[in-house]
Every structure is written in C-alpha cells, then in structure tokens.
Amino acid sequence: MASSFTDLIQSEKPVLVDFSAVWCGPCKMMAPILQQLKSLIGEKATIIKIDVDQNPQTAAKYNIQGVPTLILFKKGEIKWRQSGVVPAEQIRQIIEKNL
C-alpha cells in the first residue's frame, strides 16, 4: 500500500486523499460529497480513500489527528489540507486552482 500510495501522490494530476475510518460518523457524510465532487471534476483529479486504522503508517506520516481529513497532493506535495466535512463545491474550486 505505502509504495503505491507514494507513487499515486507523485502524479501530475491532483490527488485528493480522504483519510477516514469506519467508526467515524462525519466520514460517512463525505462519501456522497466525494461522489458529487467526482461528477463535477471528472478525470481532472484522482480521489482516493485511506482508512487510518488499516494504514496507520500513512496516517502517522501525514500527522492525521482527526478524521475525516482531506489532503490534496500534486507531484508529491501537499497543496491543501483540511479536517472535517467540506462541501464538494469548495473542494472543486481548490482542485481547479491546482490543475
């Protein structure tokens, strides 16, 4: 997982990572938001979900304190991060700025 994650976030295309957990209520609210976001941005960016309990090293590497935490990567660099539920339109605008 770790090596493929590292490869994924090196992409020229922005990669939005949703750090979440199965026990987290607000994380469940992010699922339809990310579906909506996918329909807004199409192939402009990649959206992936990381379960912090199944990937503790990745979560620790990015200092994930609470879930959900969203991080936007481009070419391996963090372009934006925010914890909590974020509206699809707000995320879309951030992705558009980082294309």
XYZ file of N, CA and C in Angstrom:
297
model
N 0.833 -1.211 0.000
C 0.000 0.000 0.000
C 0.867 1.260 0.000
N 1.855 1.294 0.884
C 2.656 2.513 1.054
C 3.357 2.926 -0.233
N 3.987 1.968 -0.939
C 4.714 2.341 -2.143
C 3.760 2.806 -3.240
N 2.625 2.129 -3.387
C 1.670 2.554 -4.412
C 1.053 3.905 -4.040
N 0.852 4.155 -2.739
C 0.336 5.456 -2.304
C 1.336 6.544 -2.660
N 2.605 6.294 -2.379
C 3.661 7.258 -2.699
C 3.691 7.520 -4.200
N 3.554 6.458 -4.992
C 3.523 6.619 -6.453
C 2.304 7.425 -6.887
N 1.166 7.117 -6.301
C -0.085 7.805 -6.658
C 0.007 9.316 -6.456
N 0.547 9.726 -5.300
C 0.555 11.161 -4.989
C 1.655 11.920 -5.728
N 2.516 11.207 -6.452
C 3.534 11.868 -7.277
C 2.952 12.337 -8.610
N 1.700 12.013 -8.840
C 1.049 12.287 -10.121
C 1.044 13.772 -10.474
N 1.113 14.031 -11.790
C 0.942 15.395 -12.321
C -0.493 15.864 -12.060
N -1.392 14.893 -12.089
C -2.809 15.176 -11.850
C -3.011 15.290 -10.339
N -3.788 16.275 -9.863
C -4.035 16.370 -8.419
C -4.673 15.091 -7.876
N -4.281 14.731 -6.666
C -4.834 13.550 -5.998
C -5.420 13.990 -4.663
N -6.728 13.827 -4.512
C -7.398 14.158 -3.259
C -7.481 12.886 -2.422
N -6.911 12.948 -1.226
C -6.933 11.790 -0.331
C -7.875 12.080 0.837
N -8.832 11.192 1.012
C -9.788 11.280 2.114
C -9.337 10.288 3.179
N -8.720 10.804 4.256
C -8.335 9.950 5.381
C -9.565 9.786 6.257
N -10.004 8.546 6.431
C -11.245 8.317 7.165
C -11.146 7.033 7.986
N -12.240 6.702 8.661
C -12.317 5.476 9.459
C -13.760 4.983 9.457
N -13.923 3.674 9.553
C -15.274 3.107 9.502
C -16.154 3.552 10.661
N -15.540 3.828 11.823
C -16.307 4.199 13.018
C -16.666 5.687 13.060
N -16.243 6.438 12.070
C -16.380 7.897 12.097
C -17.652 8.349 11.379
N -18.580 8.948 12.144
C -19.845 9.429 11.575
C -19.671 10.458 10.466
N -18.920 11.554 10.725
C -18.737 12.566 9.677
C -18.080 12.009 8.410
N -17.264 10.956 8.553
C -16.627 10.346 7.370
C -17.686 9.791 6.418
N -18.761 9.238 7.000
C -19.840 8.690 6.165
C -20.509 9.806 5.372
N -20.521 11.027 5.938
C -21.102 12.173 5.228
C -20.233 12.588 4.043
N -18.937 12.259 4.084
C -18.041 12.631 2.993
C -18.269 11.782 1.749
N -18.760 10.548 1.907
C -18.923 9.640 0.764
C -19.788 10.252 -0.351
N -21.023 10.726 -0.053
C -21.827 11.329 -1.130
C -21.215 12.640 -1.646
N -20.530 13.369 -0.778
C -19.873 14.617 -1.197
C -18.779 14.303 -2.220
N -18.008 13.247 -1.953
C -16.939 12.876 -2.883
C -17.507 12.311 -4.180
N -18.657 11.641 -4.102
C -19.336 11.181 -5.327
C -19.736 12.383 -6.180
N -20.297 13.394 -5.514
C -20.713 14.614 -6.203
C -19.494 15.312 -6.804
N -18.425 15.372 -6.033
C -17.186 16.003 -6.497
C -16.673 15.304 -7.748
N -16.696 13.960 -7.734
C -16.238 13.181 -8.884
C -17.022 13.562 -10.130
N -18.329 13.763 -9.991
C -19.142 14.141 -11.155
C -18.820 15.564 -11.612
N -18.368 16.420 -10.685
C -18.010 17.799 -11.043
C -16.652 17.885 -11.752
N -15.686 17.079 -11.291
C -14.324 17.214 -11.811
C -13.944 16.160 -12.844
N -14.717 15.073 -12.920
C -14.419 14.032 -13.902
C -13.009 13.491 -13.741
N -12.231 13.553 -14.827
C -10.883 12.986 -14.830
C -9.799 13.997 -14.454
N -10.186 15.183 -14.028
C -9.193 16.220 -13.708
C -8.343 15.869 -12.498
N -8.894 15.062 -11.602
C -8.177 14.693 -10.387
C -8.562 13.269 -9.991
N -7.711 12.665 -9.178
C -7.964 11.331 -8.649
C -8.415 11.482 -7.200
N -9.431 10.719 -6.815
C -9.910 10.750 -5.427
C -9.693 9.371 -4.832
N -8.965 9.323 -3.715
C -8.768 8.035 -3.052
C -9.108 8.157 -1.575
N -9.511 7.034 -1.005
C -9.895 6.995 0.401
C -8.887 6.117 1.136
N -8.414 6.593 2.255
C -7.468 5.829 3.071
C -8.084 5.610 4.449
N -8.193 4.359 4.846
C -8.682 4.026 6.191
C -7.498 4.141 7.152
N -7.595 5.070 8.116
C -6.471 5.324 9.031
C -6.157 4.117 9.919
N -7.167 3.294 10.207
C -6.938 2.120 11.048
C -6.203 1.018 10.278
N -6.441 0.941 8.978
C -5.776 -0.070 8.155
C -4.420 0.417 7.640
N -4.203 1.735 7.672
C -2.960 2.322 7.158
C -2.355 3.289 8.173
N -2.045 2.792 9.383
C -1.575 3.696 10.444
C -0.272 4.422 10.103
N 0.611 3.772 9.330
C 1.885 4.425 8.992
C 1.657 5.624 8.083
N 0.770 5.458 7.104
C 0.458 6.568 6.201
C -0.204 7.700 6.974
N -1.139 7.353 7.859
C -1.818 8.364 8.680
C -0.814 9.105 9.560
N 0.123 8.359 10.158
C 1.131 8.975 11.028
C 2.073 9.872 10.233
N 2.433 9.436 9.042
C 3.352 10.208 8.191
C 2.791 11.603 7.909
N 1.476 11.676 7.724
C 0.836 12.963 7.416
C 0.179 13.585 8.645
N 0.515 13.056 9.821
C 0.075 13.640 11.081
C -1.444 13.813 11.136
N -2.160 12.772 10.763
C -3.624 12.815 10.766
C -4.098 12.695 12.217
N -4.654 13.769 12.740
C -5.120 13.805 14.134
C -6.595 13.420 14.245
N -7.376 13.882 13.301
C -8.814 13.607 13.319
C -9.281 13.215 11.934
N -10.402 12.514 11.881
C -10.969 12.133 10.596
C -12.390 12.680 10.500
N -12.879 13.027 9.317
C -12.136 12.961 8.058
C -11.107 14.099 7.935
N -9.989 13.787 7.313
C -9.032 14.815 6.902
C -8.811 14.637 5.410
N -8.940 15.729 4.681
C -8.711 15.712 3.238
C -7.372 16.373 2.952
N -6.581 15.743 2.092
C -5.313 16.329 1.662
C -5.259 16.257 0.136
N -4.913 17.380 -0.477
C -4.742 17.418 -1.923
C -3.248 17.422 -2.225
N -2.822 16.409 -2.966
C -1.415 16.293 -3.371
C -1.279 16.591 -4.860
N -0.145 17.141 -5.234
C 0.229 17.227 -6.643
C 1.734 17.089 -6.701
N 2.203 16.142 -7.515
C 3.635 15.855 -7.630
C 4.257 15.599 -6.257
N 3.505 14.942 -5.371
C 4.017 14.569 -4.058
C 3.968 15.666 -3.017
N 3.545 16.864 -3.417
C 3.479 17.986 -2.469
C 2.056 18.191 -1.982
N 1.938 18.556 -0.700
C 0.620 18.887 -0.148
C 0.256 20.298 -0.612
N -0.835 20.409 -1.340
C -1.306 21.699 -1.845
C -2.378 22.296 -0.941
N -3.076 21.417 -0.205
C -4.184 21.868 0.650
C -4.533 20.739 1.589
N -4.926 21.076 2.811
C -5.462 20.056 3.709
C -6.475 20.689 4.642
N -7.469 19.911 4.992
C -8.485 20.392 5.915
C -9.151 19.210 6.585
N -9.457 19.372 7.867
C -10.183 18.334 8.590
C -11.660 18.694 8.645
N -12.477 17.668 8.766
C -13.918 17.894 8.853
C -14.585 17.723 7.503
N -15.885 17.895 7.503
C -16.678 17.742 6.285
C -16.569 19.034 5.466
N -16.197 18.889 4.201
C -16.001 20.034 3.313
C -16.951 19.885 2.127
N -17.688 20.955 1.753
C -18.620 20.859 0.626
C -17.897 20.579 -0.697
N -18.562 19.839 -1.576
C -17.985 19.448 -2.865
C -17.536 20.662 -3.674
N -18.352 21.713 -3.691
C -18.027 22.895 -4.500
C -16.732 23.554 -4.022
N -16.532 23.600 -2.712
C -15.304 24.185 -2.160
C -14.079 23.367 -2.583
N -14.207 22.035 -2.508
C -13.096 21.169 -2.910
C -12.837 21.321 -4.412
N -13.919 21.416 -5.201
C -13.767 21.566 -6.650
C -12.939 22.808 -6.970
N -13.242 23.911 -6.304
C -12.520 25.169 -6.553
C -11.032 25.005 -6.221
N -10.737 24.309 -5.138
C -9.350 24.092 -4.737
C -8.624 23.224 -5.757
N -9.300 22.182 -6.234
C -8.703 21.313 -7.270
C -8.449 22.110 -8.549
N -9.441 22.910 -8.963
C -9.288 23.717 -10.189
C -8.072 24.630 -10.116
N -7.814 25.182 -8.926
C -6.657 26.081 -8.736
C -5.341 25.325 -8.851
N -5.379 24.020 -8.643
C -4.150 23.227 -8.614
C -3.977 22.321 -9.826
N -4.728 22.590 -10.892
C -4.590 21.762 -12.101
C -3.303 22.095 -12.832
